[in-house]
Structure formats: structure tokens, C-alpha cells
């Protein structure tokens, strides 16, 4: 593995100093489960890595007036088991975290890392899209918030500018009676990346439900499927679910890769959407 | 860049000087001679390098040695003390849950962590806990049987 220097700052000012080192390739390090294989394969060639796990607030998992705040360095295993995340409706995030990787990976991998790696197949992304989370970003100039829907700009690309760090996400509170599910199709039952991942969420509104759907691994970034949501908002009978499946099919633009062909992904996205919707309906009843 | 650190491994302090980019797996094997931990894929897929970090199984090939400072590391060498095999090791032998043995240290450490948090796992739970440990010889059945066979009171007495 190509050598690099390692720093673990405890204050943001120092982290930004390292991140903005001139003429050096500097990468933030969180769980390292993506970074180490990428460096080993020569795809990333950092001169310096900055471990962000010692920075204030990075490990937070707290409820504020605005909702649930999850620090960027919170590990997947923590999300799976933490009582705050498991409480409805945020448990959609716990489901997504449980679907990711395997036990060893989840014990190291962080939510921030899963988002910043920005794989189109990131399991946490569809969940956070339907939860309408905000990305909390901090840079030398201050803090800014970006809706998760705008955070991803392409495969492995985010809105983060040089020197900026994702410090966490903020998940707004949702009405009581909200239910969500994450359904993942992969080559084996566990321990693989998604071929298709679908998050569905329904919140009580005006005597009916407001639906949100998000698709992973079937477009350059994880995406919402607004037409499919609209199809369900009028009522989620069998015909509406059928329409939502077709809308999800129309919303996706997958690629061929080692895990599945684009055609297979397209063929499956409707069915996985149906399963996610039915999963929500089971939880609502 | 060099880091002068102390790693807490199997209850013992190990002062060691590591390079920034050295993984825990590499330092365990090459600098500390703890070669029970195996290095397989170096990609977090195979689990041969599984060790416990503060009781939780991790791939030591995906942890920088410098990151492991201040944490309790347990390797397969911790299982048998004074010549007595750990109940899991005995069960693996009794069930012939080993062929080439390369995956065994990782299997044992993942199993130990499972039984510590869930002394009576179902077959499904054992399989779930071992998703990140690949075996290319035995087909898993005997490994799963061995883990299921280990009685919880023995482990509780040990911890």
C-alpha cells in the first residue's frame, strides 16, 4: 500500500489546516472500510489522511428540537442497535444500516463515510432521502446545510468542496404513525452491495398518507421517485401500487456492472418497489 | 511518518513503532509475531483477519494500526491460555469444522463475539454473524454446528 501520513486532530481548525495543505492530496478518514481498499488498489493516492473521528460532535447521536442529529463518525452498528434510531419512524435508517456490509464492516463503517463515498448503491442514502435528512457540512468559512437530495452530484461525487467536511446529518421529526422500510436486492442475502435498493416511507396526512420513495443503485446517484410517490398519495390500492411500480421503472437509468446488467436492474426495480411499499403497509396495519 | 504507540493486545501492552499506512493485521503479524491472525483478501470480504476491537469483530486489514491505539484488541492467540483450548476451539475440533484452517482464526473470533452478546443463538443468527467470514473448504455446516454446540455457561464463566 502506498505510504501516507496520518493525523488525528481534535479541533476543526487543525483539521481544516491539514485538509487545505497546499500541493498535497489529503483525504478525510472515518471508518476506513472504503479508504484502505481504494488506496491499496491505487485508485486513491493520498499523501495525508485526516482521521475525523476525534473531532467534536462526530460521534453524536442526539435528539434536538430539529430532529435526530447523527454525527458523521457514528458507526453502522450503532445505528442498527441504538434505541433512538430504532424508534419509529427513524428505524428506517437502522434497517438500511443493518443491510449494509457484514458485521465486521458495520463495526467500523460510518454513516458519514457511506455518504461521502457517494456510491450510487450506498444503503443509507435511500433511507435518508425518504427521511428528507439534511447534510451538515462544515468548512473553514463556517457551516452550511444541504438537503441529502442535493448532496450527491454523481457516482462518487458530492457537493463537498476542498477543505469541507460532512459533520453529520439531521433527520427531521415525522408524525406519529409514520412507517418506513428498506428492501435490498443483492446477489447473496447479506454482505454484498445492492443491485437495487428501495426505501419507502408513509406519513399520516389529512386522513391519508404522504408517501416517499427512493431508489438506490439504479441511477448515477440515489434518487427520489416523485411520480411513484404521487401515484400512492391518492390512495395505495393495488392499482396505485402497480402505477408506482411503473413510475419507479421509468425513474431509473441503471448501468451494467459486475453485480447485474442494466436490464436486470430495470426488471427488478418495480418488484423491489412493490415489496418496499407492501412492507410499509404491513407496518401501518 | 512514524507513530510510537502502545497496542493493548490480549490484555498485554505492546509498545511498537508503526508507519501511518500500516494496517493492524500487518503489525500484528509482521512486527509483533502474532501470526494467528491471517491475511486473505485485504479488502474486507473474507474475514480471515478478524480480531475483536473492544469486543466487536473487525477486519484488522481495514484498521490502521495507529487507529487501534487506546482500544482493547483480542486475537485468536487469546483463546487458549496455558494449553487449555477455548470451548469454541474444542467444538471446532469435535465437529471437524476445519479443513485448511485459514479461515478458522477469523471464524473463532466472530463466533466468540456472537456468543458474548447472544449466548444462545439460533442457526440463522450464527449464519448472520459469520456472513463476513468466508470458508472455501467445509461448506459452513460443520462450522455452524460447532458454534451452536458451545454452551453459554462455559463462556459466561470465562468472561
Coordinates of C-alpha atoms in Angstrom, one line a residue:
Chain A
X1 CA 0.0 0.0 0.0
X2 CA 1.3 3.5 -0.9
X3 CA 2.5 5.3 2.2
X4 CA 0.6 8.3 3.6
X5 CA 0.8 10.4 6.7
X6 CA -1.9 10.2 9.4
X7 CA -3.2 12.9 11.6
X8 CA -6.0 12.8 14.1
X9 CA -6.9 16.4 15.0
X10 CA -9.2 17.1 18.0
X11 CA -10.3 20.6 16.8
X12 CA -11.8 21.6 13.5
X13 CA -9.2 24.4 12.9
X14 CA -6.4 21.9 12.9
X15 CA -8.4 19.5 10.6
X16 CA -9.0 22.3 8.1
X17 CA -5.3 23.2 8.2
X18 CA -4.4 19.6 7.2
X19 CA -7.3 19.4 4.6
X20 CA -6.1 22.5 2.9
X21 CA -2.4 21.7 2.8
X22 CA -1.1 23.1 -0.5
X23 CA 0.1 20.6 -3.1
X24 CA -0.8 17.6 -1.1
X25 CA -3.6 15.1 -1.8
X26 CA -5.4 15.0 1.5
X27 CA -8.3 12.7 2.3
X28 CA -10.5 12.5 5.4
X29 CA -10.6 9.1 7.1
X30 CA -13.6 7.8 9.1
X31 CA -14.3 4.1 9.2
X32 CA -11.5 3.4 6.6
X33 CA -13.5 0.5 5.1
X34 CA -13.6 2.2 1.7
X35 CA -10.4 4.2 2.0
X36 CA -8.0 1.4 2.7
X37 CA -9.1 -0.9 -0.2
X38 CA -9.1 2.2 -2.6
X39 CA -5.6 3.1 -1.5
X40 CA -4.4 -0.5 -1.8
X41 CA -5.8 -0.7 -5.3
X42 CA -4.1 2.6 -6.2
X43 CA -7.4 4.3 -7.1
X44 CA -6.9 6.9 -4.3
X45 CA -3.4 8.2 -3.7
X46 CA -3.5 10.4 -0.6
X47 CA -0.3 11.9 0.8
X48 CA -2.1 12.6 4.0
X49 CA -5.2 11.2 5.7
X50 CA -7.0 13.2 8.4
X51 CA -8.9 11.0 10.9
X52 CA -12.1 12.9 11.7
X53 CA -13.2 10.6 14.5
X54 CA -11.7 12.7 17.2
X55 CA -13.4 15.9 16.2
X56 CA -16.2 17.3 18.4
X57 CA -19.7 16.1 17.7
X58 CA -18.6 13.5 15.1
X59 CA -19.8 10.6 17.3
X60 CA -23.1 12.3 18.4
X61 CA -26.4 10.6 18.3
X62 CA -28.8 13.0 19.9
X63 CA -32.4 14.3 19.6
X64 CA -32.6 18.1 19.2
X65 CA -35.5 20.4 18.6
X66 CA -35.0 19.9 14.9
X67 CA -34.9 16.1 15.0
X68 CA -32.3 13.4 15.2
X69 CA -28.7 14.5 14.7
X70 CA -26.3 11.8 13.7
X71 CA -22.6 12.6 13.7
X72 CA -20.6 11.6 10.6
X73 CA -18.5 9.1 12.5
X74 CA -21.4 7.2 14.0
X75 CA -20.8 3.6 13.1
X76 CA -23.4 1.5 11.2
X77 CA -23.6 -1.0 14.1
X78 CA -24.6 1.9 16.4
X79 CA -27.4 2.9 14.1
X80 CA -28.6 -0.7 14.0
X81 CA -28.9 -1.1 17.8
X82 CA -29.3 2.5 19.1
X83 CA -32.7 2.9 20.8
X84 CA -33.2 6.4 19.3
X85 CA -32.7 5.2 15.8
X86 CA -34.8 2.1 16.4
X87 CA -37.8 4.3 17.5
X88 CA -40.3 4.8 14.7
X89 CA -40.0 6.3 12.2
X90 CA -36.3 6.8 12.2
X91 CA -35.8 3.0 12.3
X92 CA -35.8 3.1 8.5
X93 CA -32.2 4.2 9.0
X94 CA -31.5 1.3 11.3
X95 CA -32.9 -1.1 8.6
X96 CA -30.6 0.4 6.0
X97 CA -27.6 0.3 8.3
X98 CA -28.3 -3.4 9.0
X99 CA -28.5 -4.2 5.3
X100 CA -25.0 -2.8 4.7
X101 CA -21.9 -5.0 4.5
X102 CA -21.3 -7.5 7.2
X103 CA -20.8 -7.4 11.0
X104 CA -17.1 -6.6 10.7
X105 CA -17.7 -3.8 8.2
X106 CA -20.6 -2.4 10.1
X107 CA -18.4 -2.2 13.3
X108 CA -16.1 0.2 11.5
X109 CA -18.0 1.8 8.7
X110 CA -19.6 5.2 9.5
X111 CA -22.7 7.0 8.2
X112 CA -20.6 9.9 7.0
X113 CA -18.3 7.6 5.1
X114 CA -21.2 5.8 3.5
X115 CA -22.5 9.2 2.3
X116 CA -19.2 10.8 1.3
X117 CA -18.0 7.7 -0.7
X118 CA -21.2 8.5 -2.6
X119 CA -21.7 5.1 -4.2
X120 CA -25.0 5.0 -6.1
X121 CA -25.6 1.8 -4.1
X122 CA -25.0 3.3 -0.7
X123 CA -27.6 1.7 1.6
X124 CA -28.0 4.6 3.9
X125 CA -28.8 7.0 1.0
X126 CA -32.4 5.9 0.0
X127 CA -33.4 5.9 3.7
X128 CA -32.0 9.4 4.3
X129 CA -33.7 10.6 1.0
X130 CA -37.1 9.5 2.2
X131 CA -36.4 10.8 5.7
X132 CA -35.5 14.2 4.0
X133 CA -32.4 14.5 6.0
X134 CA -30.1 17.5 5.8
X135 CA -26.3 17.1 5.3
X136 CA -24.5 19.2 7.9
X137 CA -21.3 20.5 6.3
X138 CA -18.6 22.4 8.0
X139 CA -15.6 24.2 6.3
X140 CA -13.1 26.9 7.2
X141 CA -15.7 29.5 6.3
X142 CA -18.4 28.1 8.5
X143 CA -21.3 25.7 8.4
X144 CA -23.9 25.0 5.7
X145 CA -26.8 22.6 5.3
X146 CA -27.6 20.8 2.1
X147 CA -30.7 18.5 1.6
X148 CA -29.5 14.9 1.1
X149 CA -31.3 15.1 -2.3
X150 CA -28.7 17.7 -3.5
X151 CA -25.7 16.2 -1.7
X152 CA -24.9 13.6 -4.3
X153 CA -23.9 15.0 -7.7
X154 CA -22.7 11.9 -9.5
X155 CA -21.1 8.5 -8.9
X156 CA -18.6 9.1 -6.1
X157 CA -19.1 12.8 -6.2
X158 CA -20.7 15.1 -3.6
X159 CA -21.2 18.8 -3.2
X160 CA -18.3 18.9 -0.7
X161 CA -15.7 21.5 -1.6
X162 CA -12.0 21.1 -0.8
X163 CA -11.5 21.7 2.9
X164 CA -15.1 20.9 3.8
X165 CA -16.2 18.0 6.0
X166 CA -19.6 16.3 6.4
X167 CA -20.0 16.5 10.1
X168 CA -23.4 14.8 10.3
X169 CA -27.0 14.6 9.2
X170 CA -30.1 16.0 10.7
X171 CA -33.2 13.9 10.3
X172 CA -36.4 15.9 10.9
X173 CA -39.1 14.5 13.2
X174 CA -42.0 12.9 11.5
X175 CA -45.7 12.5 12.6
X176 CA -46.6 9.6 14.8
X177 CA -47.8 6.7 12.7
X178 CA -45.1 7.1 10.1
X179 CA -43.6 3.8 8.9
X180 CA -40.8 3.0 6.5
X181 CA -39.0 0.0 5.1
X182 CA -35.8 -0.6 3.2
X183 CA -35.7 -3.5 0.8
X184 CA -32.4 -4.5 -0.8
X185 CA -31.8 -7.0 -3.6
X186 CA -28.3 -8.4 -3.9
X187 CA -26.5 -11.5 -5.1
X188 CA -26.5 -13.0 -1.7
X189 CA -28.7 -12.4 1.3
X190 CA -26.2 -10.4 3.1
X191 CA -22.7 -9.0 2.8
X192 CA -23.0 -7.6 -0.8
X193 CA -23.7 -4.3 -2.5
X194 CA -27.2 -3.6 -3.6
X195 CA -28.3 -4.5 -7.2
X196 CA -31.4 -2.5 -6.3
X197 CA -32.3 -0.8 -3.0
X198 CA -35.6 0.8 -2.3
X199 CA -36.7 2.9 0.7
X200 CA -40.4 3.6 1.2
X201 CA -42.0 5.7 3.8
X202 CA -45.6 6.8 4.5
X203 CA -46.6 9.5 6.9
X204 CA -50.2 10.2 8.0
X205 CA -51.6 13.4 6.4
X206 CA -55.1 14.8 6.0
X207 CA -56.7 11.4 6.8
X208 CA -54.5 9.7 4.2
X209 CA -50.8 9.2 3.8
X210 CA -47.9 11.1 2.2
X211 CA -45.6 8.7 0.5
X212 CA -41.9 9.0 -0.2
X213 CA -39.9 6.6 -2.3
X214 CA -36.2 6.5 -3.0
X215 CA -34.2 4.2 -5.3
X216 CA -30.5 3.1 -4.9
X217 CA -28.1 1.5 -7.4
X218 CA -30.3 2.3 -10.4
X219 CA -29.0 5.8 -11.4
X220 CA -25.8 7.8 -11.2
X221 CA -26.9 8.9 -7.7
X222 CA -29.5 7.6 -5.3
X223 CA -32.8 9.3 -6.4
X224 CA -36.3 10.1 -5.2
X225 CA -39.2 8.8 -7.4
X226 CA -41.7 11.7 -7.2
X227 CA -44.1 10.3 -9.8
X228 CA -44.3 7.0 -7.9
X229 CA -44.9 8.9 -4.7
X230 CA -47.8 10.9 -6.4
X231 CA -49.3 7.6 -7.6
X232 CA -49.6 6.4 -4.0
X233 CA -50.6 9.7 -2.3
X234 CA -54.1 9.4 -3.8
X235 CA -54.6 6.0 -2.1
X236 CA -52.5 2.9 -2.0
X237 CA -54.8 0.3 -3.5
X238 CA -53.4 -2.5 -5.8
X239 CA -53.9 -0.3 -8.9
X240 CA -51.9 2.6 -7.3
X241 CA -49.1 0.2 -6.3
X242 CA -49.0 -1.0 -9.9
X243 CA -48.7 2.6 -11.1
X244 CA -46.0 3.3 -8.6
X245 CA -44.0 0.3 -9.8
X246 CA -44.2 1.6 -13.4
X247 CA -43.2 5.1 -12.3
X248 CA -40.2 3.6 -10.4
X249 CA -39.2 1.7 -13.6
X250 CA -39.5 5.0 -15.6
X251 CA -37.5 6.9 -13.0
X252 CA -34.4 4.7 -13.1
X253 CA -31.5 4.7 -15.5
X254 CA -29.2 1.9 -14.3
X255 CA -25.9 0.6 -15.7
X256 CA -24.4 -2.8 -16.4
X257 CA -21.8 -3.8 -13.8
X258 CA -20.3 -6.9 -12.2
X259 CA -23.3 -7.3 -10.0
X260 CA -26.1 -7.1 -12.5
X261 CA -27.0 -5.9 -16.0
X262 CA -28.9 -2.7 -16.5
X263 CA -31.7 -4.8 -18.0
X264 CA -32.0 -6.9 -14.8
X265 CA -31.9 -3.9 -12.6
X266 CA -34.7 -2.3 -14.6
X267 CA -36.6 -5.5 -14.5
X268 CA -36.3 -5.7 -10.7
X269 CA -36.8 -2.1 -9.6
X270 CA -40.6 -2.3 -9.9
X271 CA -40.8 -5.5 -7.9
X272 CA -38.5 -4.3 -5.1
X273 CA -40.5 -1.0 -5.0
X274 CA -43.7 -3.1 -4.6
X275 CA -42.1 -5.1 -1.7
X276 CA -41.0 -1.9 0.0
X277 CA -44.5 -0.4 -0.3
X278 CA -46.0 -3.6 1.0
X279 CA -43.5 -3.6 3.8
X280 CA -44.7 -0.2 4.8
X281 CA -48.4 -1.2 4.6
X282 CA -47.7 -4.2 6.9
X283 CA -46.1 -1.8 9.4
X284 CA -49.0 0.6 9.1
X285 CA -51.6 -2.1 9.9
Chain B
X1 CA 5.5 9.0 9.1
X2 CA 6.2 7.0 12.3
X3 CA 4.0 6.7 15.3
X4 CA 5.2 5.5 18.7
X5 CA 2.2 3.7 20.1
X6 CA 1.2 1.1 22.6
X7 CA -1.3 -1.5 21.5
X8 CA -3.3 -3.4 24.1
X9 CA -3.4 -6.9 22.8
X10 CA -4.9 -9.8 24.7
X11 CA -4.6 -7.9 27.9
X12 CA -0.9 -7.1 27.4
X13 CA 0.7 -3.7 26.4
X14 CA 2.8 -3.9 23.3
X15 CA 4.9 -0.8 22.7
X16 CA 5.6 -0.5 18.9
X17 CA 6.6 2.0 16.3
X18 CA 4.3 1.8 13.2
X19 CA 4.1 3.6 9.9
X20 CA 0.9 5.6 9.3
X21 CA -0.3 3.3 6.5
X22 CA 0.4 0.0 8.2
X23 CA -2.7 -1.9 9.0
X24 CA -3.4 -3.6 12.3
X25 CA -3.2 -7.0 10.5
X26 CA 0.2 -6.3 9.2
X27 CA 1.6 -5.0 12.5
X28 CA 0.1 -8.0 14.4
X29 CA 1.8 -10.5 12.1
X30 CA 5.0 -8.8 10.9
X31 CA 6.0 -6.6 13.8
X32 CA 4.6 -8.5 16.8
X33 CA 4.8 -12.1 15.5
X34 CA 1.1 -12.8 16.3
X35 CA 0.6 -14.8 13.1
X36 CA -2.6 -16.5 14.3
X37 CA -4.5 -13.6 12.5
X38 CA -4.5 -14.4 8.8
X39 CA -4.4 -12.0 5.9
X40 CA -6.6 -13.1 3.0
X41 CA -8.3 -10.7 0.6
X42 CA -7.1 -7.4 2.3
X43 CA -10.4 -6.0 1.1
X44 CA -12.8 -6.7 4.0
X45 CA -14.5 -9.5 2.1
X46 CA -13.1 -12.7 3.6
X47 CA -12.8 -12.1 7.3
X48 CA -9.6 -14.2 7.8
X49 CA -8.1 -11.2 9.6
X50 CA -11.0 -10.8 12.1
X51 CA -9.9 -9.6 15.5
X52 CA -12.0 -8.1 18.3
X53 CA -11.7 -4.4 18.9
X54 CA -13.3 -3.5 22.3
X55 CA -15.2 -6.8 21.9
X56 CA -16.5 -6.1 18.4
X57 CA -15.3 -8.1 15.4
X58 CA -13.5 -6.0 12.8
X59 CA -11.3 -6.8 9.8
X60 CA -7.8 -5.9 11.0
X61 CA -6.8 -5.4 7.4
X62 CA -9.2 -2.4 7.3
X63 CA -8.0 -0.8 10.5
X64 CA -4.8 1.3 10.6
X65 CA -2.6 0.2 13.5
X66 CA -2.4 3.8 14.6
X67 CA -6.2 3.9 14.9
X68 CA -6.2 0.9 17.2
X69 CA -4.2 2.7 20.0
X70 CA -6.3 3.0 23.2
X71 CA -8.5 0.1 22.3
X72 CA -8.6 -3.5 23.6
X73 CA -7.5 -5.9 20.8
X74 CA -8.2 -9.6 21.1
X75 CA -6.7 -12.0 18.6
X76 CA -7.1 -15.8 18.3
X77 CA -4.0 -16.2 20.5
X78 CA -6.1 -15.0 23.4
X79 CA -8.4 -18.1 23.2
X80 CA -6.2 -20.8 24.6
X81 CA -4.4 -20.0 27.7
X82 CA -1.9 -22.3 29.4
X83 CA -2.6 -25.0 26.9
X84 CA -6.3 -25.2 27.5
X85 CA -8.3 -24.8 24.4
X86 CA -11.3 -22.4 24.4
X87 CA -14.7 -24.2 24.2
X88 CA -15.1 -22.9 20.6
X89 CA -11.8 -24.3 19.6
X90 CA -12.7 -27.7 21.2
X91 CA -16.1 -27.6 19.4
X92 CA -14.4 -26.8 16.0
X93 CA -12.2 -29.9 16.5
X94 CA -15.0 -32.2 17.7
X95 CA -17.1 -31.2 14.7
X96 CA -14.3 -31.3 12.2
X97 CA -15.1 -27.7 11.4
X98 CA -11.7 -27.2 9.9
X99 CA -10.1 -28.3 6.6
X100 CA -7.2 -26.0 5.5
X101 CA -7.7 -23.8 8.7
X102 CA -7.0 -20.5 7.1
X103 CA -10.4 -19.1 7.9
X104 CA -10.5 -20.6 11.4
X105 CA -9.0 -17.8 13.5
X106 CA -11.5 -15.3 12.0
X107 CA -14.4 -17.7 12.4
X108 CA -13.5 -18.2 16.0
X109 CA -13.2 -14.5 16.8
X110 CA -16.5 -13.7 15.1
X111 CA -18.2 -16.6 16.9
X112 CA -16.7 -15.5 20.2
X113 CA -18.2 -12.0 19.7
X114 CA -21.6 -13.5 18.8
X115 CA -21.8 -15.7 21.8
X116 CA -20.7 -12.9 24.1
X117 CA -23.7 -10.8 23.1
X118 CA -26.1 -13.7 22.4
X119 CA -25.2 -16.9 24.3
X120 CA -28.0 -18.9 22.7
X121 CA -28.0 -18.0 19.0
X122 CA -30.3 -19.7 16.5
X123 CA -28.8 -21.3 13.4
X124 CA -29.9 -18.2 11.4
X125 CA -28.2 -15.9 13.9
X126 CA -24.9 -17.9 13.7
X127 CA -25.0 -17.7 9.9
X128 CA -25.8 -14.0 10.0
X129 CA -22.8 -13.4 12.4
X130 CA -20.5 -15.3 10.0
X131 CA -21.5 -13.6 6.8
X132 CA -18.2 -11.7 6.8
X133 CA -16.1 -14.9 7.2
X134 CA -15.6 -16.9 4.1
X135 CA -14.6 -20.6 4.1
X136 CA -13.7 -22.2 0.8
X137 CA -13.4 -25.8 2.2
X138 CA -16.0 -27.0 4.5
X139 CA -19.3 -25.5 3.3
X140 CA -20.0 -23.9 6.6
X141 CA -22.3 -26.6 8.0
X142 CA -19.8 -28.0 10.5
X143 CA -18.7 -24.6 11.5
X144 CA -22.3 -23.5 12.2
X145 CA -22.8 -26.8 14.1
X146 CA -19.7 -26.2 16.2
X147 CA -20.8 -22.7 17.2
X148 CA -24.3 -23.9 18.0
X149 CA -22.9 -26.6 20.2
X150 CA -20.9 -24.3 22.5
X151 CA -22.8 -24.0 25.8
X152 CA -23.3 -20.5 27.1
X153 CA -22.4 -21.2 30.8
X154 CA -18.8 -22.1 29.8
X155 CA -18.4 -18.8 28.1
X156 CA -20.0 -16.8 30.8
X157 CA -17.7 -18.5 33.4
X158 CA -14.7 -17.4 31.3
X159 CA -15.7 -13.8 30.9

